[in-house]
Amino acid sequence: MALVDDLSLHDGPRQFPVEYRNIVETFEHGEAVLQVQKNDREADAYYLLALQKGDLLKAELQRLKREAEEEARRQAAERAARAEEERLQREAAQAEARLQERNRLKAAAEAAAARAKAASKEPPVALPSTYTVRRGETLPQIAGRTEIYNDVSLWPLIYRANRDQIRDPKRLWPGQVLTIPRHFSHDDAVEARRYSGKK
């Protein structure tokens, strides 16, 4: 019987052994009725019953096959989704690691630059607020000293601040302690240079 062979090919004996055996027995019973009793009508009834049972079993086998295929597709989709999620997580972790490394290198570079800048800075020179006159010195010489103004033309600033002990700006005495003005305006400096140019 072609149906029995077809069911065998579709894994019927393994999936539904009882039902498959029942179909085979029904078919064989029809064969016996036909061969022994020579009753075509009754044999056809058994053949038809076997055929109907076979169609039902075949439909059930096809349903199981579709379900198995759908399950396989679902599992494949889940595996693909998990693989994609893992890939995205790896990429995100790698991007985060790269960002942290860039930030670490940037912070290290900034710290190194700050250390270099701090190391290169010379300590500020404390500018004196007084000066002791040495023998032979003049106000322009004192104003021209690096630690005073580094500008000979600003001597009138010293003169004005020390009028109580300087009568003649051209004559100083060794040992005189002169006050050195530090907080003066731009206009004061301009006026001092103008005055210096007249003398």
PDB file of C-alpha atoms in Angstrom:
ATOM      1  CA  MET A   1       0.000   0.000   0.000  1.00  0.00           C
ATOM      2  CA  ALA A   2       1.487   3.329  -1.132  1.00  0.00           C
ATOM      3  CA  LEU A   3       0.104   5.206   1.921  1.00  0.00           C
ATOM      4  CA  VAL A   4       1.884   2.865   4.348  1.00  0.00           C
ATOM      5  CA  ASP A   5       5.139   3.354   2.449  1.00  0.00           C
ATOM      6  CA  ASP A   6       4.594   7.153   2.465  1.00  0.00           C
ATOM      7  CA  LEU A   7       3.970   7.137   6.230  1.00  0.00           C
ATOM      8  CA  SER A   8       7.175   5.146   6.731  1.00  0.00           C
ATOM      9  CA  LEU A   9       9.115   7.759   4.771  1.00  0.00           C
ATOM     10  CA  HIS A  10       7.628  10.520   6.953  1.00  0.00           C
ATOM     11  CA  ASP A  11       8.765   8.885  10.207  1.00  0.00           C
ATOM     12  CA  GLY A  12       5.283   7.608  11.063  1.00  0.00           C
ATOM     13  CA  PRO A  13       6.402   4.362  12.753  1.00  0.00           C
ATOM     14  CA  ARG A  14       8.654   6.236  15.162  1.00  0.00           C
ATOM     15  CA  GLN A  15       6.377   9.204  15.886  1.00  0.00           C
ATOM     16  CA  PHE A  16       3.119   7.263  16.210  1.00  0.00           C
ATOM     17  CA  PRO A  17       3.955   3.555  16.491  1.00  0.00           C
ATOM     18  CA  VAL A  18       0.525   2.456  17.798  1.00  0.00           C
ATOM     19  CA  GLU A  19      -1.457   4.397  15.179  1.00  0.00           C
ATOM     20  CA  TYR A  20       0.882   3.283  12.382  1.00  0.00           C
ATOM     21  CA  ARG A  21       0.582  -0.368  13.408  1.00  0.00           C
ATOM     22  CA  ASN A  22      -3.204   0.006  13.543  1.00  0.00           C
ATOM     23  CA  ILE A  23      -3.269   1.302   9.944  1.00  0.00           C
ATOM     24  CA  VAL A  24      -1.075  -1.584   8.781  1.00  0.00           C
ATOM     25  CA  GLU A  25      -3.294  -4.110  10.576  1.00  0.00           C
ATOM     26  CA  THR A  26      -6.437  -2.570   9.068  1.00  0.00           C
ATOM     27  CA  PHE A  27      -4.910  -2.788   5.579  1.00  0.00           C
ATOM     28  CA  GLU A  28      -3.763  -6.386   6.168  1.00  0.00           C
ATOM     29  CA  HIS A  29      -7.233  -7.301   7.439  1.00  0.00           C
ATOM     30  CA  GLY A  30      -8.705  -5.958   4.191  1.00  0.00           C
ATOM     31  CA  GLU A  31      -6.177  -7.996   2.236  1.00  0.00           C
ATOM     32  CA  ALA A  32      -7.172 -11.132   4.157  1.00  0.00           C
ATOM     33  CA  VAL A  33     -10.883 -10.487   3.531  1.00  0.00           C
ATOM     34  CA  LEU A  34     -10.186 -10.050  -0.180  1.00  0.00           C
ATOM     35  CA  GLN A  35      -7.941 -13.113  -0.515  1.00  0.00           C
ATOM     36  CA  VAL A  36      -9.758 -15.529   1.803  1.00  0.00           C
ATOM     37  CA  GLN A  37     -13.383 -14.442   1.656  1.00  0.00           C
ATOM     38  CA  LYS A  38     -13.275 -12.948  -1.832  1.00  0.00           C
ATOM     39  CA  ASN A  39     -15.472 -10.146  -0.537  1.00  0.00           C
ATOM     40  CA  ASP A  40     -14.542  -7.050  -2.526  1.00  0.00           C
ATOM     41  CA  ARG A  41     -17.028  -4.771  -0.801  1.00  0.00           C
ATOM     42  CA  GLU A  42     -15.919  -5.579   2.755  1.00  0.00           C
ATOM     43  CA  ALA A  43     -12.254  -5.469   1.703  1.00  0.00           C
ATOM     44  CA  ASP A  44     -12.810  -2.009   0.195  1.00  0.00           C
ATOM     45  CA  ALA A  45     -14.335  -0.861   3.483  1.00  0.00           C
ATOM     46  CA  TYR A  46     -11.145  -1.900   5.319  1.00  0.00           C
ATOM     47  CA  TYR A  47      -9.010  -0.294   2.610  1.00  0.00           C
ATOM     48  CA  LEU A  48     -11.006   2.954   2.924  1.00  0.00           C
ATOM     49  CA  LEU A  49     -10.723   2.908   6.704  1.00  0.00           C
ATOM     50  CA  ALA A  50      -6.962   2.366   6.473  1.00  0.00           C
ATOM     51  CA  LEU A  51      -6.765   5.207   3.964  1.00  0.00           C
ATOM     52  CA  GLN A  52      -8.708   7.582   6.225  1.00  0.00           C
ATOM     53  CA  LYS A  53      -6.552   6.676   9.228  1.00  0.00           C
ATOM     54  CA  GLY A  54      -3.469   7.145   7.088  1.00  0.00           C
ATOM     55  CA  ASP A  55      -4.610  10.605   5.935  1.00  0.00           C
ATOM     56  CA  LEU A  56      -5.202  11.647   9.554  1.00  0.00           C
ATOM     57  CA  LEU A  57      -1.800  10.349  10.616  1.00  0.00           C
ATOM     58  CA  LYS A  58      -0.123  12.040   7.638  1.00  0.00           C
ATOM     59  CA  ALA A  59      -1.777  15.354   8.522  1.00  0.00           C
ATOM     60  CA  GLU A  60      -0.599  14.976  12.123  1.00  0.00           C
ATOM     61  CA  LEU A  61       2.932  14.214  10.942  1.00  0.00           C
ATOM     62  CA  GLN A  62       2.879  17.314   8.719  1.00  0.00           C
ATOM     63  CA  ARG A  63       1.631  19.410  11.665  1.00  0.00           C
ATOM     64  CA  LEU A  64       4.458  18.132  13.850  1.00  0.00           C
ATOM     65  CA  LYS A  65       6.947  18.837  11.070  1.00  0.00           C
ATOM     66  CA  ARG A  66       5.683  22.434  10.726  1.00  0.00           C
ATOM     67  CA  GLU A  67       5.870  22.915  14.479  1.00  0.00           C
ATOM     68  CA  ALA A  68       9.406  21.529  14.546  1.00  0.00           C
ATOM     69  CA  GLU A  69      10.409  23.842  11.693  1.00  0.00           C
ATOM     70  CA  GLU A  70       8.815  26.846  13.438  1.00  0.00           C
ATOM     71  CA  GLU A  71      10.561  25.926  16.682  1.00  0.00           C
ATOM     72  CA  ALA A  72      13.867  25.621  14.848  1.00  0.00           C
ATOM     73  CA  ARG A  73      13.302  29.039  13.233  1.00  0.00           C
ATOM     74  CA  ARG A  74      12.358  30.541  16.613  1.00  0.00           C
ATOM     75  CA  GLN A  75      15.458  29.115  18.274  1.00  0.00           C
ATOM     76  CA  ALA A  76      17.627  30.303  15.384  1.00  0.00           C
ATOM     77  CA  ALA A  77      16.119  33.793  15.707  1.00  0.00           C
ATOM     78  CA  GLU A  78      16.738  33.759  19.473  1.00  0.00           C
ATOM     79  CA  ARG A  79      20.335  32.661  18.931  1.00  0.00           C
ATOM     80  CA  ALA A  80      20.812  35.404  16.341  1.00  0.00           C
ATOM     81  CA  ALA A  81      19.252  37.985  18.694  1.00  0.00           C
ATOM     82  CA  ARG A  82      21.482  36.857  21.577  1.00  0.00           C
ATOM     83  CA  ALA A  83      24.543  36.964  19.329  1.00  0.00           C
ATOM     84  CA  GLU A  84      23.612  40.480  18.165  1.00  0.00           C
ATOM     85  CA  GLU A  85      23.015  41.633  21.747  1.00  0.00           C
ATOM     86  CA  GLU A  86      26.368  40.180  22.826  1.00  0.00           C
ATOM     87  CA  ARG A  87      28.059  41.890  19.865  1.00  0.00           C
ATOM     88  CA  LEU A  88      26.496  45.237  20.782  1.00  0.00           C
ATOM     89  CA  GLN A  89      27.503  44.774  24.426  1.00  0.00           C
ATOM     90  CA  ARG A  90      31.067  43.973  23.378  1.00  0.00           C
ATOM     91  CA  GLU A  91      31.185  47.040  21.132  1.00  0.00           C
ATOM     92  CA  ALA A  92      29.746  49.222  23.913  1.00  0.00           C
ATOM     93  CA  ALA A  93      32.284  47.847  26.395  1.00  0.00           C
ATOM     94  CA  GLN A  94      35.115  48.422  23.915  1.00  0.00           C
ATOM     95  CA  ALA A  95      33.907  51.980  23.232  1.00  0.00           C
ATOM     96  CA  GLU A  96      33.674  52.642  26.983  1.00  0.00           C
ATOM     97  CA  ALA A  97      37.188  51.237  27.477  1.00  0.00           C
ATOM     98  CA  ARG A  98      38.525  53.441  24.657  1.00  0.00           C
ATOM     99  CA  LEU A  99      36.802  56.501  26.158  1.00  0.00           C
ATOM    100  CA  GLN A 100      38.219  55.763  29.604  1.00  0.00           C
ATOM    101  CA  GLU A 101      41.688  55.290  28.117  1.00  0.00           C
ATOM    102  CA  ARG A 102      41.416  58.601  26.225  1.00  0.00           C
ATOM    103  CA  ASN A 103      40.261  60.351  29.406  1.00  0.00           C
ATOM    104  CA  ARG A 104      43.090  58.737  31.378  1.00  0.00           C
ATOM    105  CA  LEU A 105      45.672  59.820  28.791  1.00  0.00           C
ATOM    106  CA  LYS A 106      44.181  63.315  28.641  1.00  0.00           C
ATOM    107  CA  ALA A 107      44.248  63.625  32.433  1.00  0.00           C
ATOM    108  CA  ALA A 108      47.835  62.336  32.508  1.00  0.00           C
ATOM    109  CA  ALA A 109      48.858  64.817  29.808  1.00  0.00           C
ATOM    110  CA  GLU A 110      47.148  67.689  31.624  1.00  0.00           C
ATOM    111  CA  ALA A 111      48.803  66.695  34.889  1.00  0.00           C
ATOM    112  CA  ALA A 112      52.207  66.469  33.178  1.00  0.00           C
ATOM    113  CA  ALA A 113      51.665  69.873  31.552  1.00  0.00           C
ATOM    114  CA  ALA A 114      50.660  71.361  34.897  1.00  0.00           C
ATOM    115  CA  ARG A 115      53.754  69.874  36.559  1.00  0.00           C
ATOM    116  CA  ALA A 116      55.972  71.173  33.747  1.00  0.00           C
ATOM    117  CA  LYS A 117      54.400  74.616  33.993  1.00  0.00           C
ATOM    118  CA  ALA A 118      54.820  74.659  37.743  1.00  0.00           C
ATOM    119  CA  ALA A 119      58.429  73.505  37.418  1.00  0.00           C
ATOM    120  CA  SER A 120      59.212  76.140  34.792  1.00  0.00           C
ATOM    121  CA  LYS A 121      57.808  78.971  36.837  1.00  0.00           C
ATOM    122  CA  GLU A 122      60.497  80.827  38.650  1.00  0.00           C
ATOM    123  CA  PRO A 123      59.560  81.900  42.130  1.00  0.00           C
ATOM    124  CA  PRO A 124      58.448  85.530  42.068  1.00  0.00           C
ATOM    125  CA  VAL A 125      61.189  87.929  42.988  1.00  0.00           C
ATOM    126  CA  ALA A 126      60.259  89.992  46.004  1.00  0.00           C
ATOM    127  CA  LEU A 127      60.715  93.608  44.968  1.00  0.00           C
ATOM    128  CA  PRO A 128      62.158  95.785  47.737  1.00  0.00           C
ATOM    129  CA  SER A 129      60.097  98.604  49.170  1.00  0.00           C
ATOM    130  CA  THR A 130      63.205 100.399  50.460  1.00  0.00           C
ATOM    131  CA  TYR A 131      66.739 100.940  49.208  1.00  0.00           C
ATOM    132  CA  THR A 132      69.924 101.934  51.057  1.00  0.00           C
ATOM    133  CA  VAL A 133      71.985 104.443  49.090  1.00  0.00           C
ATOM    134  CA  ARG A 134      75.590 103.504  48.306  1.00  0.00           C
ATOM    135  CA  ARG A 135      78.462 105.945  47.809  1.00  0.00           C
ATOM    136  CA  GLY A 136      78.319 107.768  44.492  1.00  0.00           C
ATOM    137  CA  GLU A 137      74.811 106.605  43.513  1.00  0.00           C
ATOM    138  CA  THR A 138      72.231 108.884  41.973  1.00  0.00           C
ATOM    139  CA  LEU A 139      68.455 108.637  41.776  1.00  0.00           C
ATOM    140  CA  PRO A 140      68.528 107.697  38.037  1.00  0.00           C
ATOM    141  CA  GLN A 141      71.049 104.934  38.806  1.00  0.00           C
ATOM    142  CA  ILE A 142      68.859 103.606  41.603  1.00  0.00           C
ATOM    143  CA  ALA A 143      65.696 103.763  39.430  1.00  0.00           C
ATOM    144  CA  GLY A 144      67.564 101.930  36.661  1.00  0.00           C
ATOM    145  CA  ARG A 145      68.407  98.943  38.879  1.00  0.00           C
ATOM    146  CA  THR A 146      66.632  95.722  37.895  1.00  0.00           C
ATOM    147  CA  GLU A 147      65.085  95.156  41.294  1.00  0.00           C
ATOM    148  CA  ILE A 148      63.852  98.779  41.486  1.00  0.00           C
ATOM    149  CA  TYR A 149      62.228  99.974  38.202  1.00  0.00           C
ATOM    150  CA  ASN A 150      64.721  98.960  35.506  1.00  0.00           C
ATOM    151  CA  ASP A 151      64.014 102.414  34.059  1.00  0.00           C
ATOM    152  CA  VAL A 152      66.246 105.431  34.825  1.00  0.00           C
ATOM    153  CA  SER A 153      63.531 107.874  33.787  1.00  0.00           C
ATOM    154  CA  LEU A 154      61.292 106.879  36.721  1.00  0.00           C
ATOM    155  CA  TRP A 155      63.628 108.391  39.351  1.00  0.00           C
ATOM    156  CA  PRO A 156      61.165 111.269  40.087  1.00  0.00           C
ATOM    157  CA  LEU A 157      58.860 108.682  41.716  1.00  0.00           C
ATOM    158  CA  ILE A 158      61.582 107.963  44.311  1.00  0.00           C
ATOM    159  CA  TYR A 159      62.344 111.647  44.742  1.00  0.00           C
ATOM    160  CA  ARG A 160      58.731 112.590  45.454  1.00  0.00           C
ATOM    161  CA  ALA A 161      58.332 109.757  47.950  1.00  0.00           C
ATOM    162  CA  ASN A 162      61.433 110.833  49.864  1.00  0.00           C
ATOM    163  CA  ARG A 163      61.287 114.668  49.854  1.00  0.00           C
ATOM    164  CA  ASP A 164      61.512 114.662  53.593  1.00  0.00           C
ATOM    165  CA  GLN A 165      65.147 113.535  53.360  1.00  0.00           C
ATOM    166  CA  ILE A 166      66.197 114.607  49.847  1.00  0.00           C
ATOM    167  CA  ARG A 167      66.628 118.378  49.369  1.00  0.00           C
ATOM    168  CA  ASP A 168      68.521 118.167  46.059  1.00  0.00           C
ATOM    169  CA  PRO A 169      67.697 115.237  43.775  1.00  0.00           C
ATOM    170  CA  LYS A 170      71.246 115.351  42.420  1.00  0.00           C
ATOM    171  CA  ARG A 171      72.814 114.799  45.831  1.00  0.00           C
ATOM    172  CA  LEU A 172      72.360 111.655  47.902  1.00  0.00           C
ATOM    173  CA  TRP A 173      74.181 110.520  51.020  1.00  0.00           C
ATOM    174  CA  PRO A 174      75.476 107.017  51.559  1.00  0.00           C
ATOM    175  CA  GLY A 175      73.366 105.142  54.090  1.00  0.00           C
ATOM    176  CA  GLN A 176      70.143 106.985  53.303  1.00  0.00           C
ATOM    177  CA  VAL A 177      67.206 104.557  53.340  1.00  0.00           C
ATOM    178  CA  LEU A 178      64.845 105.548  50.565  1.00  0.00           C
ATOM    179  CA  THR A 179      61.239 104.449  50.220  1.00  0.00           C
ATOM    180  CA  ILE A 180      60.571 102.827  46.838  1.00  0.00           C
ATOM    181  CA  PRO A 181      56.963 103.400  45.679  1.00  0.00           C
ATOM    182  CA  ARG A 182      55.439 100.250  44.252  1.00  0.00           C
ATOM    183  CA  HIS A 183      51.823 101.166  43.697  1.00  0.00           C
ATOM    184  CA  PHE A 184      51.674 104.005  41.227  1.00  0.00           C
ATOM    185  CA  SER A 185      49.450 104.663  38.270  1.00  0.00           C
ATOM    186  CA  HIS A 186      50.265 104.844  34.583  1.00  0.00           C
ATOM    187  CA  ASP A 187      49.698 108.611  34.736  1.00  0.00           C
ATOM    188  CA  ASP A 188      52.232 108.842  37.592  1.00  0.00           C
ATOM    189  CA  ALA A 189      54.803 107.026  35.427  1.00  0.00           C
ATOM    190  CA  VAL A 190      54.115 109.284  32.437  1.00  0.00           C
ATOM    191  CA  GLU A 191      54.455 112.392  34.603  1.00  0.00           C
ATOM    192  CA  ALA A 192      57.705 111.054  36.127  1.00  0.00           C
ATOM    193  CA  ARG A 193      59.217 110.470  32.669  1.00  0.00           C
ATOM    194  CA  ARG A 194      58.146 113.943  31.555  1.00  0.00           C
ATOM    195  CA  TYR A 195      59.732 115.495  34.653  1.00  0.00           C
ATOM    196  CA  SER A 196      62.869 113.406  34.160  1.00  0.00           C
ATOM    197  CA  GLY A 197      63.216 114.671  30.599  1.00  0.00           C
ATOM    198  CA  LYS A 198      63.202 118.282  31.748  1.00  0.00           C
ATOM    199  CA  LYS A 199      66.046 117.857  34.227  1.00  0.00           C
TER     200      LYS A 199
END
